Coordinates of C-alpha atoms in Angstrom, one line a residue:
M1 CA 0.0 0.0 0.0
A2 CA 1.0 3.6 -0.6
T3 CA 2.1 6.0 2.1
V4 CA 1.0 9.1 0.2
S5 CA -2.7 9.8 0.9
A6 CA -3.8 12.4 -1.6
P7 CA -7.2 14.1 -1.2
K8 CA -9.8 13.0 -3.8
Q9 CA -10.9 16.5 -4.4
V10 CA -8.3 19.2 -5.0
S11 CA -8.3 22.6 -6.7
V12 CA -5.5 22.3 -9.2
K13 CA -5.7 26.0 -9.9
E14 CA -5.2 26.9 -6.2
D15 CA -2.3 24.4 -6.0
A16 CA -0.7 26.1 -9.0
E17 CA -1.2 29.5 -7.4
A18 CA 0.3 28.3 -4.1
L19 CA 3.4 27.0 -5.9
R20 CA 3.7 30.3 -7.8
K21 CA 3.5 32.3 -4.5
A22 CA 6.1 30.0 -2.9
C23 CA 8.6 30.8 -5.6
Q24 CA 8.1 34.6 -5.7
G25 CA 9.8 37.3 -3.7
W26 CA 12.8 37.0 -1.6
G27 CA 13.5 33.4 -0.7
T28 CA 11.5 30.3 -1.4
D29 CA 8.7 28.9 0.7
E30 CA 9.9 25.3 0.8
K31 CA 7.3 24.3 3.3
A32 CA 4.5 25.4 1.0
I33 CA 6.0 23.4 -1.9
I34 CA 6.1 20.3 0.3
A35 CA 2.6 20.9 1.6
V36 CA 1.2 20.9 -2.0
L37 CA 3.3 18.4 -3.9
G38 CA 4.0 16.0 -1.1
R39 CA 0.3 15.3 -0.7
R40 CA -0.7 14.9 -4.4
N41 CA -0.8 11.7 -6.5
A42 CA 0.8 11.4 -9.9
A43 CA -2.4 12.4 -11.8
Q44 CA -2.9 15.5 -9.7
R45 CA 0.8 16.5 -10.0
R46 CA 0.5 16.2 -13.8
Q47 CA -2.6 18.4 -13.8
I48 CA -0.8 21.0 -11.6
R49 CA 2.1 21.2 -14.0
H50 CA -0.2 21.7 -17.0
V51 CA -2.4 24.3 -15.2
Y52 CA 0.7 26.2 -13.9
E53 CA 2.1 26.4 -17.4
E54 CA -1.2 27.6 -18.8
I55 CA -1.6 30.3 -16.3
Y56 CA 2.0 31.5 -15.9
Q57 CA 3.5 30.6 -19.3
E58 CA 6.5 28.8 -17.7
D59 CA 7.5 25.3 -16.9
L60 CA 6.9 24.4 -13.2
I61 CA 9.7 21.9 -13.2
K62 CA 12.3 24.3 -14.5
R63 CA 11.1 27.0 -12.0
L64 CA 11.4 24.6 -9.1
E65 CA 14.9 23.5 -10.3
S66 CA 16.0 27.2 -10.3
E67 CA 14.5 27.8 -6.8
L68 CA 15.6 24.7 -5.0
S69 CA 19.0 23.0 -4.4
G70 CA 20.8 20.0 -3.0
H71 CA 19.1 16.7 -2.0
F72 CA 15.8 18.5 -1.5
E73 CA 15.7 19.7 -5.1
K74 CA 16.5 16.2 -6.4
A75 CA 13.7 14.7 -4.3
V76 CA 11.2 17.3 -5.5
Y77 CA 12.3 17.0 -9.1
R78 CA 12.0 13.2 -9.1
W79 CA 8.7 13.3 -7.3
I80 CA 7.0 15.8 -9.6
L81 CA 7.8 13.8 -12.8
D82 CA 5.4 11.3 -14.2
P83 CA 6.5 7.8 -12.9
P84 CA 7.6 6.5 -16.4
D85 CA 9.5 9.7 -17.1
R86 CA 11.1 9.6 -13.6
D87 CA 12.4 6.1 -14.1
A88 CA 13.7 7.1 -17.5
V89 CA 15.7 9.9 -15.9
L90 CA 17.0 7.6 -13.1
A91 CA 18.1 5.0 -15.7
N92 CA 19.9 7.7 -17.8
V93 CA 21.6 9.2 -14.7
E94 CA 22.9 5.8 -13.8
L95 CA 24.1 4.8 -17.3
K96 CA 26.1 8.0 -17.5
K97 CA 28.0 7.3 -14.3
S98 CA 31.4 5.7 -14.5
G99 CA 31.7 2.3 -12.9
N100 CA 29.9 -1.0 -13.3
K101 CA 26.9 -0.7 -11.0
H102 CA 23.5 -0.9 -12.7
H103 CA 21.2 -1.2 -9.7
V104 CA 18.5 1.1 -11.2
I105 CA 18.4 -0.9 -14.5
V106 CA 17.8 -4.1 -12.6
E107 CA 15.2 -2.5 -10.3
I108 CA 13.3 -1.0 -13.2
S109 CA 13.4 -4.2 -15.3
C110 CA 12.5 -6.6 -12.5
T111 CA 10.0 -4.7 -10.3
K112 CA 7.7 -3.2 -12.9
N113 CA 4.8 -4.8 -14.6
P114 CA 5.0 -5.2 -18.4
E115 CA 3.0 -2.1 -19.2
E116 CA 5.0 0.0 -16.7
L117 CA 8.3 -1.2 -18.2
L118 CA 7.0 -0.5 -21.7
A119 CA 6.0 3.0 -20.7
I120 CA 9.4 3.7 -19.2
R121 CA 11.1 2.6 -22.5
R122 CA 8.8 4.9 -24.4
A123 CA 9.5 7.8 -22.0
Y124 CA 13.2 7.2 -22.4
H125 CA 13.0 7.2 -26.2
A126 CA 10.9 10.4 -26.1
R127 CA 13.3 12.2 -23.7
Y128 CA 16.7 11.1 -25.0
K129 CA 16.0 10.2 -28.7
R130 CA 17.5 6.7 -28.1
S131 CA 16.1 3.5 -26.9
L132 CA 16.8 2.3 -23.4
E133 CA 17.9 -1.1 -24.8
E134 CA 20.4 0.6 -27.0
E135 CA 21.8 2.7 -24.2
V136 CA 22.1 -0.3 -21.9
A137 CA 23.9 -2.3 -24.6
Y138 CA 26.3 0.6 -25.2
H139 CA 27.2 1.1 -21.6
T140 CA 27.7 -2.6 -20.7
K141 CA 29.6 -5.5 -22.1
G142 CA 29.9 -9.3 -22.0
D143 CA 27.5 -11.3 -19.9
T144 CA 26.2 -8.3 -18.1
R145 CA 25.1 -6.8 -21.4
R146 CA 23.3 -10.1 -22.3
L147 CA 21.5 -10.1 -19.0
L148 CA 20.5 -6.5 -18.7
V149 CA 19.4 -6.1 -22.3
A150 CA 17.3 -9.2 -22.0
L151 CA 15.7 -7.9 -18.7
V152 CA 15.0 -4.4 -19.9
S153 CA 13.5 -5.7 -23.2
A154 CA 11.2 -8.1 -21.5
F155 CA 7.4 -8.0 -21.8
R156 CA 6.4 -10.8 -19.4
Y157 CA 3.0 -12.4 -19.1
Y158 CA 1.4 -10.8 -16.1
G159 CA -1.2 -13.4 -15.1
E160 CA -1.3 -15.8 -12.2
E161 CA -1.3 -19.1 -14.2
I162 CA 1.7 -21.3 -13.6
N163 CA 3.0 -24.6 -15.0
T164 CA 4.2 -26.7 -12.1
T165 CA 6.0 -29.2 -14.4
L166 CA 7.9 -26.4 -16.0
A167 CA 8.7 -24.8 -12.6
K168 CA 10.3 -28.1 -11.5
S169 CA 12.2 -28.5 -14.7
E170 CA 13.6 -25.0 -14.7
A171 CA 14.4 -25.1 -11.0
K172 CA 16.6 -28.1 -11.8
K173 CA 18.3 -26.2 -14.7
L174 CA 19.0 -23.2 -12.4
H175 CA 20.4 -25.6 -9.7
E176 CA 22.7 -27.3 -12.2
A177 CA 24.0 -24.0 -13.6
I178 CA 24.7 -22.7 -10.1
K179 CA 26.3 -25.9 -8.9
D180 CA 28.6 -26.0 -11.9
K181 CA 29.3 -22.3 -11.5
K182 CA 28.0 -21.7 -15.1
F183 CA 26.2 -18.5 -14.1
D184 CA 26.3 -17.3 -17.7
N185 CA 24.3 -20.3 -18.9
E186 CA 21.9 -19.3 -21.6
D187 CA 19.0 -21.0 -19.7
V188 CA 19.6 -18.8 -16.7
I189 CA 19.2 -15.6 -18.6
R190 CA 16.3 -16.9 -20.6
I191 CA 14.4 -18.1 -17.5
L192 CA 14.9 -14.8 -15.6
S193 CA 14.1 -12.5 -18.5
T194 CA 11.1 -14.2 -20.1
R195 CA 9.0 -16.1 -17.4
S196 CA 6.1 -14.4 -15.6
I197 CA 6.6 -13.3 -12.0
A198 CA 4.1 -16.0 -10.9
Q199 CA 6.0 -18.6 -12.9
L200 CA 9.3 -17.5 -11.4
Q201 CA 7.9 -17.6 -7.9
A202 CA 6.8 -21.2 -8.5
T203 CA 10.3 -22.0 -9.9
F204 CA 12.0 -20.4 -6.9
N205 CA 9.7 -22.4 -4.5
C206 CA 10.6 -25.6 -6.4
Y207 CA 14.3 -24.8 -6.1
R208 CA 13.9 -24.4 -2.3
E209 CA 12.0 -27.7 -2.1
Q210 CA 14.5 -29.5 -4.2
E211 CA 17.7 -28.1 -2.6
G212 CA 16.6 -27.3 0.9
T213 CA 17.7 -23.6 0.6
S214 CA 16.7 -20.5 -1.4
I215 CA 18.3 -19.7 -4.7
T216 CA 19.7 -16.4 -3.4
K217 CA 21.6 -18.3 -0.7
N218 CA 23.3 -20.4 -3.3
L219 CA 24.3 -17.4 -5.5
P220 CA 27.7 -15.9 -4.5
K221 CA 27.2 -12.9 -2.2
N222 CA 29.3 -9.7 -2.6
S223 CA 30.9 -11.0 -5.7
S224 CA 33.4 -8.7 -7.5
D225 CA 32.2 -10.2 -10.8
E226 CA 29.7 -7.6 -12.2
Y227 CA 27.6 -10.1 -14.0
I228 CA 27.1 -12.4 -10.9
A229 CA 26.3 -9.3 -8.8
M230 CA 23.6 -8.2 -11.3
L231 CA 22.3 -11.7 -11.6
R232 CA 21.9 -12.0 -7.8
M233 CA 20.2 -8.6 -7.6
A234 CA 17.8 -9.6 -10.4
V235 CA 16.8 -12.8 -8.6
R236 CA 16.2 -10.8 -5.4
C237 CA 14.1 -8.2 -7.1
L238 CA 12.0 -10.9 -8.9
K239 CA 11.7 -13.1 -5.9
D240 CA 10.7 -10.4 -3.2
P241 CA 10.8 -6.8 -4.3
K242 CA 9.7 -5.4 -0.9
K243 CA 12.5 -7.3 0.9
Y244 CA 14.9 -6.1 -1.7
F245 CA 13.9 -2.4 -1.3
E246 CA 14.0 -2.7 2.5
K247 CA 17.6 -3.8 2.2
V248 CA 18.4 -0.9 -0.1
L249 CA 16.9 1.5 2.5
R250 CA 18.8 -0.2 5.3
R251 CA 22.1 0.1 3.5
S252 CA 21.5 3.7 2.5
I253 CA 21.1 4.7 6.2
E254 CA 23.4 2.4 8.2
G255 CA 27.1 2.9 8.6
I256 CA 29.1 6.2 8.2
G257 CA 27.3 8.7 6.0
T258 CA 23.9 8.4 4.2
D259 CA 23.4 7.3 0.6
E260 CA 20.9 10.0 -0.3
D261 CA 20.5 8.9 -3.9
A262 CA 19.4 5.4 -2.9
L263 CA 17.2 6.7 0.0
T264 CA 15.5 9.2 -2.2
R265 CA 15.1 6.7 -5.1
V266 CA 13.3 4.1 -3.0
I267 CA 11.0 6.5 -1.1
V268 CA 10.0 8.5 -4.2
T269 CA 9.5 5.5 -6.5
R270 CA 7.6 3.3 -3.9
A271 CA 5.5 6.0 -2.1
E272 CA 2.5 5.4 -4.4
K273 CA 3.0 1.7 -4.5
D274 CA 4.1 -0.4 -1.6
L275 CA 6.1 1.8 0.7
K276 CA 3.8 1.1 3.6
E277 CA 4.6 -2.6 3.6
I278 CA 8.3 -1.8 3.1
K279 CA 8.2 0.5 6.1
E280 CA 6.6 -2.4 8.2
L281 CA 9.3 -4.8 7.0
Y282 CA 12.0 -2.3 7.8
H283 CA 10.6 -1.8 11.4
K284 CA 10.4 -5.6 11.9
R285 CA 13.9 -6.3 10.7
N286 CA 15.7 -3.3 12.3
N287 CA 13.6 -2.7 15.5
V288 CA 13.3 1.0 14.6
P289 CA 10.6 2.8 12.5
L290 CA 11.9 3.9 9.1
D291 CA 10.5 7.4 9.8
K292 CA 12.6 7.7 12.9
A293 CA 15.7 6.5 11.0
V294 CA 15.1 9.1 8.2
D295 CA 14.5 11.8 10.8
K296 CA 17.8 11.0 12.4
E297 CA 19.9 10.7 9.2
T298 CA 18.6 13.6 7.2
S299 CA 17.9 17.3 7.8
G300 CA 16.1 20.4 6.7
D301 CA 13.6 20.6 3.9
Y302 CA 15.0 17.3 2.4
K303 CA 14.0 15.5 5.6
D304 CA 10.6 17.1 5.6
M305 CA 10.0 16.1 2.0
L306 CA 10.9 12.5 2.7
L307 CA 8.9 12.3 5.9
T308 CA 5.9 13.7 4.1
L309 CA 6.2 11.0 1.4
L310 CA 6.5 8.5 4.2
G311 CA 3.0 9.6 5.4
N312 CA 4.0 12.0 8.2
E313 CA 2.6 15.4 9.0
V314 CA 5.5 17.9 9.1

């Protein structure tokens, strides 16, 4: 369930006027911006952007970018975008980074339903004049390229029907590949990138029944091999996305320093989906409410924005 509870009836014109007022004069009224945008759903935010531009003849997103800064600006910018456009931006930002981490590509590919992933690919094409598949292929190589291009190109069946015989057979194929350390086996990539989520859940359950342990336990942990790391991440996202996102949040907060990019990404992208359940799981696994952890590790308007998206009154 979502943590953002948007009112059913809103005056989009009044919201646009409030945002205009917040950006005028000396200084910016960040609290007013949070009060409006932090309590509106995606459809309402889209309407606000359109009405704002009609009334004031300027792009609301560009105006907010010029008024805000730091982690707060990034959180507001990512929140105000339409979800497919937001994910396209997140993917592009990650692909342009140096290094071999492609967490966002795996998350987008493995935690979205087929129509959502298709919308993201369309948004990426419209914004950057290149396909997401093309970009992923350009910025990766070898087995990682094979895996990520297959995942991001997928259009899975989204029903609940499963084939138990197939699940048993493919669980055995996955076990043999892992046992023989043939992680780049063609069957492994094919199974993970083409089967429905329901079918994969059945396969993972069969794997546990056959081997007495989960597939993630048998995949190398903290591997320096980029492909194996992405493979394990894909399995975790496909197997239990809420558990995966809880761990991303935990790692973003624990230790020295806070990973604001990861923290913002999870809260912003899951606030209208399943962040309530992720919060409950975080509390259960860490013995501290996520809201309290965010309050401790962040500050200022950035903190207020995140806490608002987490369902708090600030």
